[in-house]
Structures are given as C-alpha cells and as structure tokens.
Coordinates of C-alpha atoms in Angstrom, one line a residue:
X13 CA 1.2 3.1 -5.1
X14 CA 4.5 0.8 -4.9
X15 CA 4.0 -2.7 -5.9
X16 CA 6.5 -5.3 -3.6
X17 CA 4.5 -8.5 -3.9
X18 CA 5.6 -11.1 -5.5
X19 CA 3.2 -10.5 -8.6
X20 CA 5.5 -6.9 -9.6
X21 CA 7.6 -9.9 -11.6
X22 CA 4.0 -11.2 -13.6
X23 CA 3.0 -8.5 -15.8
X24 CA -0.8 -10.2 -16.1
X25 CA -0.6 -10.6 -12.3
X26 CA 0.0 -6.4 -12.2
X27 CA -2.7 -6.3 -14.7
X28 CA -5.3 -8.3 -12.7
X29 CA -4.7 -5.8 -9.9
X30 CA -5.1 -3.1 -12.3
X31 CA -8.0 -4.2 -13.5
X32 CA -9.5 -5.1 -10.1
X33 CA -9.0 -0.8 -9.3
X34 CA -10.7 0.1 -12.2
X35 CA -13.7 -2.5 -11.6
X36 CA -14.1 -1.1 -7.6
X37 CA -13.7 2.9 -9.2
X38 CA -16.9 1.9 -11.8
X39 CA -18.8 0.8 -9.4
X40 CA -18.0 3.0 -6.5
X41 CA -18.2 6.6 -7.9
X42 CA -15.2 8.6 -6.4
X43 CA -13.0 5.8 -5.6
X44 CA -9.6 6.9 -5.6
X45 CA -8.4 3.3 -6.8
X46 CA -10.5 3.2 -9.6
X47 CA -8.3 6.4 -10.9
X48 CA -5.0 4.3 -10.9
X49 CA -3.9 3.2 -14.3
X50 CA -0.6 2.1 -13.6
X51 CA 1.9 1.6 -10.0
X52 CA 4.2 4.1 -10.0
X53 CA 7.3 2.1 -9.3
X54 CA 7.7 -1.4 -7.5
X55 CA 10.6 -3.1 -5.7
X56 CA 13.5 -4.6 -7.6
X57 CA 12.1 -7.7 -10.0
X58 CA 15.5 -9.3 -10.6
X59 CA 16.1 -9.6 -6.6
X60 CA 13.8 -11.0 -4.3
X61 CA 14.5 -12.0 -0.8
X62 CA 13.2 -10.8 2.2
X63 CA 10.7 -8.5 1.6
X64 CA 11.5 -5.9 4.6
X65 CA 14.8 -5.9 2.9
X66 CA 13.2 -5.2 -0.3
X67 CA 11.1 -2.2 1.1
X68 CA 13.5 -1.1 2.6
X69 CA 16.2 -0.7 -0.2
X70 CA 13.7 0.6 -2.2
X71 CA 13.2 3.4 0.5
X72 CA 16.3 4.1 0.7
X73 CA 16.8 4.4 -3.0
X74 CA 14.1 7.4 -2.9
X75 CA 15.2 9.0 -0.2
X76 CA 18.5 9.1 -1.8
X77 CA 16.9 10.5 -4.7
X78 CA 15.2 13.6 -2.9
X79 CA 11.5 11.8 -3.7
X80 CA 11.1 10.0 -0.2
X81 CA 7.1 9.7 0.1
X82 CA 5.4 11.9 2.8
X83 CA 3.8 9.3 4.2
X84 CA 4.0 5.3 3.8
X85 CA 2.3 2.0 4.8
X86 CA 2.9 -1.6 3.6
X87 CA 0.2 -3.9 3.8
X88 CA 1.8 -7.4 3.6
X89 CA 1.3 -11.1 5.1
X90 CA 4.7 -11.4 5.4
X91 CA 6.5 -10.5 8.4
X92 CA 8.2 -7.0 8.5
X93 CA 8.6 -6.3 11.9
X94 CA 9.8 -9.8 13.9
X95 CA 12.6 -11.9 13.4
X96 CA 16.1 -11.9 13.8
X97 CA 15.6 -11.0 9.3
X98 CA 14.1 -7.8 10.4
X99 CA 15.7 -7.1 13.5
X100 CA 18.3 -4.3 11.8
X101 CA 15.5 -2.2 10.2
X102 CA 12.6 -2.8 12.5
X103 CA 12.9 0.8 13.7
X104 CA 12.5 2.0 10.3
X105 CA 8.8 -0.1 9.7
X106 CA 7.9 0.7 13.2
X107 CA 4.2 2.5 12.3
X108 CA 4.1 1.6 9.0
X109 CA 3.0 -2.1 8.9
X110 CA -0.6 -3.3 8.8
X111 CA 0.0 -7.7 9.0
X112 CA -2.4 -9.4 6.8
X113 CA -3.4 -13.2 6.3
X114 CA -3.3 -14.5 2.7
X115 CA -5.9 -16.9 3.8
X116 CA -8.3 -14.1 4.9
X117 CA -6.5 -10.6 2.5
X118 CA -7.0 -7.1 3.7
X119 CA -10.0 -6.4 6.6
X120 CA -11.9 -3.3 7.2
X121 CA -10.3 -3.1 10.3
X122 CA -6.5 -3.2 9.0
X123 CA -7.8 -0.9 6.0
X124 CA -8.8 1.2 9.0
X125 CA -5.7 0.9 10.4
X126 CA -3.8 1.5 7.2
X127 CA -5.5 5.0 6.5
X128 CA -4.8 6.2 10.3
X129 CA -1.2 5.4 10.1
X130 CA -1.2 7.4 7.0
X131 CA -3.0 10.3 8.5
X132 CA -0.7 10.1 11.8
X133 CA 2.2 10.5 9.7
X134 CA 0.9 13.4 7.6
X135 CA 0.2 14.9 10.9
X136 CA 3.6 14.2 11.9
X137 CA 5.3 15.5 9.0
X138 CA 3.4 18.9 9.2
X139 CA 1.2 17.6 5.4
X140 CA -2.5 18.2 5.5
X141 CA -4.1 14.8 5.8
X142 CA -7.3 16.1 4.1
X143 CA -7.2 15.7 0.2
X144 CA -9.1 18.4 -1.8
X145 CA -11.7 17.6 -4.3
X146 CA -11.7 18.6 -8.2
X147 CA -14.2 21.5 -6.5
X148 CA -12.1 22.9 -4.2
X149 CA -13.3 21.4 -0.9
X150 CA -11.7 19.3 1.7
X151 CA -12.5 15.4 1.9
X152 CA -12.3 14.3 5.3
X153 CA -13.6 11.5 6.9
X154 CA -15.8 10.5 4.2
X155 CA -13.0 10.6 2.0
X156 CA -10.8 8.3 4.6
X157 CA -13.8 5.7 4.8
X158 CA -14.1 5.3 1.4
X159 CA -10.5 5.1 0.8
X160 CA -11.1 2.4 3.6
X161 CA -13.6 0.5 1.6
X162 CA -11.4 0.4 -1.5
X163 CA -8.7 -1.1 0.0
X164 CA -10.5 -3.6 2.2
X165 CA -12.5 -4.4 -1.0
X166 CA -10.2 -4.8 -4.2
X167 CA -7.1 -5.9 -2.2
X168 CA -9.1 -8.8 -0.4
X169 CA -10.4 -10.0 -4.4
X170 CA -6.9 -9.9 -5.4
X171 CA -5.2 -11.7 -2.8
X172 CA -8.2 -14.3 -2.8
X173 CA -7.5 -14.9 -6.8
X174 CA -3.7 -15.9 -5.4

C-alpha cells in the first residue's frame, strides 16, 4: 500500500489509518488489511499539488527504479482523470482510477470495482490474480470479496473521521 492523501504529511493521521487496518483484521479473521503494519512508501510530503501529478511522479520514480508494481489502483475523490491538470497523463491513469466522494468514502461497489481492475491487470500482465494461502491453496473469489469488504469498510471509517 502507497499513501498519497493528504494525511501521508500527519503522522497521527497515518496512524489512525493504521489503526483502523488492524481494528477491521481483529475483527474479520483473514483480513488482509489487518496484516499491514506500516505503508510501504507514500508520495512526496514536502510537495503537494495535483495529486495525478503526484501519483504520477511517484510512478515514475519506481519504474525508474526497476520496482514498478504489477498491478495498481488509486482510490481518490479527487479528480485523476478530467481536466485540462490531467489531460497529459490521463493515458497513464486510464483503468486504474475508482472516483470516490469524501462525503460518502469508499462503496462496495467501487471496492468492487477496485479489486477487478486489479485482477484485469494481473491478467494482463501474465501475474496470477489468485493469492495463495499460508496452506498452500489458492484464494479466489472469496478471497477478492473479502478484500472487497475491507476496503469498502476501514477506508469509508477513515475518510468519515476527515
């Protein structure tokens, strides 16, 4: 996970988030969120403008670095895709945008949405989209619905504590 919201610059804003993960992991056995401790890198903190811009650089940055993710998906209320602000990288967000409200935070539906843009670019990329357990076996579907629920769940109590 990459934090780019405005909170990456709050460390007890990070650590509300945090904290929110762990709470949804306890009470949802298997939860995938309630296993991260820590983001593994966010945007810049000293530079904020648009975020797009900010994304994108930080994209950019990886990709130069030979550690370009597999597969990636920003879930965001602000706009990444229209605008004359986004109209020179639009190609590159094309497919990986789910638009939220911060009135309303993340739905089941764009949770949904999130997970099968993931899974369409694992596809795409030739990576299994099927994540094995500590057992050996394949998660599926079951797998995607609860990584669904997490989402929808902890990100919509974060963004309502905003």
């Amino acid at each position: 996970l990459v934090l780019s919201s405005t909170w990456r610059a709050q460390p007890a804003f990070v650590a509300d988030i945090l904290d929110e993960f762990r709470r949804f992991g306890a009470a949802n056995d298997g939860s995938p969120l309630g296993a991260v401790t820590a983001f593994v890198d966010a945007t810049s903190t000293e530079h904020f403008g648009a975020r797009q811009h900010e994304i994108a650089s930080w994209l950019e940055r990886r990709r130069a670095q030979g550690q370009a993710p597999a597969a990636w998906v920003c879930l965001d209320d602000e706009e990444l895709l229209d605008g004359e602000e986004c109209a020179e990288r639009r190609a590159m967000f094309e497919g990986h945008v789910v638009q939220t409200r911060s009135d309303v935070g993340l739905t089941a539906e764009q949770a949904a949405r999130a997970v099968a843009l993931l899974r369409a670019q694992l596809a795409g990329s030739g990576s299994t989209s099927k994540r094995r357990r500590g057992d050996g076996e394949e998660e599926g579907e079951e797998y995607d619905e609860n990584v669904t629920q997490g989402l929808q769940t902890r990100l919509s109590a974060v963004s309502r504590t905003v």
